[in-house]
Amino acid sequence: MNVQERIAKLEALLARVSTRAGEPRNGHAASPRVDVVVAAAPVAQPVPARIEPPRVTVATPNVAVLPTSLPVVHAAPEEPEEIELAATDLLSSPPPPVAAEAAPAMAEVSAASDEPLESRERLVAAPAVEELTDVQSLPPVAEREEEPPPSDPTVARAPTSMRVSEGPALELAPDDAPEVEVSTSDLDDGGVVDVDMEADEPPASSRRPIALEPPLEELAFGDAAPPPAAHTPPPESGRQVASSAYPEAVQPSEALAESPEAPTAAEVSAASPGLDFDGESTGVRAKADAEAAPAASPTAPPPAFVAEAQVAARTSPPPAPGTVPPPAARTAPPPAPVPVIALAPEVVQPSLDAGASVAAFVGKAPEFQPSSFGDLLDATLAL
Amino acid sequence: MNDTAEKVRFDLASGTVRATGGERLVLMPCSALEELGKSAGVDVACALGHAMGAAFGKAVADRLGSSDAVQASSLETVVTELGSELAVAGWGAVGLERWGRAMVMVVDHSPFTEQRFVAAILQGALGAATGKDVQCWPLGGGASSGSTESVRVLVSGERGIGRAREWLAQGVSWGDVLVRLQANDGGQA
């Protein structure tokens, strides 16, 4: 198969993907398994990972994002179709420039993809589908507040975005296609990736615990609404930053989308590649979240949240020297200067006369004067 | 004035030495007495010294007339008569110190290093001179003080000597012992 044939075939696949991307997504729920055939040729950056097994089941939630609008990805939820390419072809054939022209999608390689993941445990939490599907078309904050946040971060929602992570992360943001995240190692493994569309049934190799019991809030409070989380400031040490003044329903990515200075999705992915911390349940927030809080201030958050942030800034202890103050403290108005009062003691010395006769002797000390040797002898014998 | 003339009479023809009262004396080296004390023990030596002192006190009482006359005499008279007796016999120079109510006899140039032996001589002399039960105990720390220049001997009753010995055994200096005796003598005078 030469290059022209492959390009033609890939273009056909692209057209098919585009048509299927426009279709309603209900059909995905019916099919529990989607086989995604990935051609490794148009990858934007050569991947150093080796290519051995042709099929890899997508289970681990480490994130590498690839758009489905690229000609290299073909999603066939209803009719699983596999197009297998030889590994030698994948390695030997250079990336055709035609693929980029056919689908001018945003293809950026995460700058922090080479950095090691800081916490493997954090990868357990599967991100919400709507978070990174399309950054530019994120709904406003009010709409997001209507949706109840996931009570258990370990329980994944319906994953329209499939994530796989083993090697360096790649993020390709499509315009209007569901997001499919595939690691480059999977691409190297032959381009055939099995994506499990059922979030309730993670594969056996997944580290996500299966929610066999109802959430803790439900056990504790029943059907009643759980009490609101206390807005206490997090501790100063560690990677944690000060509590944000945003409501629970507002996700950091949404705040970024609202802000006029919001970074792009690629920048957010570069700051925390493949990591999605649930700040409300863990108290850990990414650095981008902390920086996004003051950036989102022009959106004028509700007064209640502003008051909470100010209270948190006042009650939190002063930062240690050399540390960056939390965003809430920086946004709070500076305290009024305390007037300095100079205190000096008023000394009063007594006036004493050195020659004053302060002692008066009355009487006479008893003195033993024996008149004879016998008196002294009697006195000493009486001792 | 103390009359020390012819206290000891040497009869060279008969080879005798006699005191003023006619008591026969023997001149003997100090080393012999020390050897006696070492061989017989301290208690035997003290008994010997007590007997020797009693002879000195009896001579004082005879010279002053009686024991009552001795008590009625002044301090200087009694110290002079007693000192002259010990000086003629070669037991050193005797003095008296008054520390408040306490009487302390001081013997300089004692021929013996055993202070208890000196204290025994003074105890016998004062008892014989005054006719009272007098107890004497050296304040210099006991028998092994090693000082022959000056020996201080406390003169007191049995109760006072017992307390002084206890304090001295605890390491209290003789000056503090005398002070404590002054502070704890209430009701006994």
Short mmCIF file of N, CA, C and O in Angstrom, two decimals, chain A residues 367-383, chain B residues 71-73 75 78 98 100-103 130 132 155-157 160 188:
data_model
loop_
_atom_site.label_atom_id
_atom_site.label_comp_id
_atom_site.label_asym_id
_atom_site.label_seq_id
_atom_site.Cartn_x
_atom_site.Cartn_y
_atom_site.Cartn_z
N GLU A 367 25.98 40.44 128.28
CA GLU A 367 27.41 40.12 128.23
C GLU A 367 27.77 39.30 129.46
O GLU A 367 27.44 39.68 130.60
N PHE A 368 28.40 38.19 129.20
CA PHE A 368 28.78 37.31 130.30
C PHE A 368 30.14 37.75 130.85
O PHE A 368 31.14 37.71 130.12
N GLN A 369 30.10 38.14 132.08
CA GLN A 369 31.34 38.55 132.74
C GLN A 369 31.44 37.77 134.05
O GLN A 369 30.91 38.18 135.09
N PRO A 370 32.11 36.62 133.97
CA PRO A 370 32.24 35.86 135.21
C PRO A 370 33.15 36.60 136.22
O PRO A 370 34.21 37.11 135.85
N SER A 371 32.67 36.60 137.40
CA SER A 371 33.46 37.26 138.44
C SER A 371 34.55 36.36 139.01
O SER A 371 35.54 36.85 139.56
N SER A 372 34.37 35.07 138.88
CA SER A 372 35.35 34.14 139.41
C SER A 372 35.50 32.94 138.48
O SER A 372 34.72 32.76 137.52
N PHE A 373 36.51 32.14 138.79
CA PHE A 373 36.70 30.95 137.97
C PHE A 373 35.54 30.00 138.14
O PHE A 373 35.16 29.31 137.20
N GLY A 374 34.94 30.00 139.29
CA GLY A 374 33.80 29.12 139.54
C GLY A 374 32.59 29.50 138.70
O GLY A 374 31.84 28.64 138.21
N ASP A 375 32.36 30.79 138.48
CA ASP A 375 31.24 31.23 137.64
C ASP A 375 31.42 30.73 136.18
O ASP A 375 30.46 30.25 135.57
N LEU A 376 32.62 30.91 135.72
CA LEU A 376 32.85 30.44 134.34
C LEU A 376 32.76 28.92 134.26
O LEU A 376 32.22 28.38 133.28
N LEU A 377 33.26 28.28 135.31
CA LEU A 377 33.20 26.82 135.28
C LEU A 377 31.76 26.34 135.35
O LEU A 377 31.38 25.41 134.62
N ASP A 378 30.94 26.99 136.12
CA ASP A 378 29.53 26.61 136.16
C ASP A 378 28.84 26.90 134.82
O ASP A 378 27.98 26.13 134.38
N ALA A 379 29.20 28.00 134.23
CA ALA A 379 28.58 28.34 132.94
C ALA A 379 28.96 27.35 131.86
O ALA A 379 28.12 26.91 131.04
N THR A 380 30.22 26.96 131.82
CA THR A 380 30.63 26.03 130.77
C THR A 380 30.14 24.62 131.05
O THR A 380 29.90 23.85 130.12
N LEU A 381 29.97 24.31 132.31
CA LEU A 381 29.42 22.99 132.60
C LEU A 381 27.95 22.92 132.26
O LEU A 381 27.42 21.83 132.02
N ALA A 382 27.30 24.08 132.21
CA ALA A 382 25.87 24.11 131.89
C ALA A 382 25.61 24.05 130.39
O ALA A 382 24.45 23.95 129.97
N LEU A 383 26.61 24.11 129.58
CA LEU A 383 26.39 24.09 128.12
C LEU A 383 25.87 22.73 127.67
O LEU A 383 26.15 21.71 128.26
N GLN B 71 37.41 27.85 143.25
CA GLN B 71 36.25 28.37 142.52
C GLN B 71 36.05 29.84 142.81
O GLN B 71 35.60 30.58 141.95
N ALA B 72 36.36 30.23 143.97
CA ALA B 72 36.17 31.64 144.32
C ALA B 72 37.27 32.52 143.77
O ALA B 72 37.12 33.74 143.70
N SER B 73 38.34 31.92 143.36
CA SER B 73 39.46 32.71 142.84
C SER B 73 39.12 33.25 141.46
O SER B 73 38.20 32.78 140.77
N LEU B 75 39.85 34.13 137.46
CA LEU B 75 40.31 33.30 136.32
C LEU B 75 41.82 33.34 136.22
O LEU B 75 42.46 32.31 135.97
N VAL B 78 43.60 31.12 138.96
CA VAL B 78 43.49 29.68 138.72
C VAL B 78 44.34 29.27 137.53
O VAL B 78 45.05 28.26 137.57
N ARG B 98 37.77 32.17 126.73
CA ARG B 98 36.34 32.17 127.06
C ARG B 98 35.57 32.53 125.80
O ARG B 98 35.69 33.64 125.30
N GLY B 100 32.14 33.10 124.99
CA GLY B 100 30.82 33.25 125.54
C GLY B 100 30.74 32.59 126.88
O GLY B 100 31.40 32.98 127.83
N ARG B 101 29.93 31.56 126.99
CA ARG B 101 29.81 30.80 128.23
C ARG B 101 30.72 29.58 128.24
O ARG B 101 30.77 28.87 129.24
N ALA B 102 31.37 29.33 127.17
CA ALA B 102 32.18 28.12 127.06
C ALA B 102 33.62 28.42 127.48
O ALA B 102 34.17 29.45 127.13
N MET B 103 34.21 27.47 128.22
CA MET B 103 35.60 27.57 128.64
C MET B 103 36.44 26.64 127.78
O MET B 103 36.11 25.46 127.66
N THR B 130 38.86 21.79 141.50
CA THR B 130 37.55 22.37 141.81
C THR B 130 36.63 21.40 142.51
O THR B 130 35.61 21.81 143.04
N LYS B 132 34.69 19.24 140.99
CA LYS B 132 33.50 19.05 140.16
C LYS B 132 33.79 17.99 139.10
O LYS B 132 34.95 17.75 138.76
N VAL B 155 36.03 22.55 127.83
CA VAL B 155 35.71 22.18 129.20
C VAL B 155 34.21 22.36 129.37
O VAL B 155 33.69 23.46 129.21
N SER B 156 33.50 21.31 129.68
CA SER B 156 32.05 21.39 129.80
C SER B 156 31.57 20.16 130.57
O SER B 156 32.38 19.35 131.04
N GLY B 157 30.28 20.04 130.66
CA GLY B 157 29.70 18.88 131.31
C GLY B 157 29.57 17.71 130.32
O GLY B 157 29.99 17.77 129.15
N GLY B 160 27.24 18.69 127.29
CA GLY B 160 27.87 19.58 126.32
C GLY B 160 28.96 18.87 125.53
O GLY B 160 29.08 19.09 124.31
N GLN B 188 19.69 25.51 130.98
CA GLN B 188 20.63 24.68 131.71
C GLN B 188 21.50 25.50 132.66
O GLN B 188 22.10 24.95 133.55
#
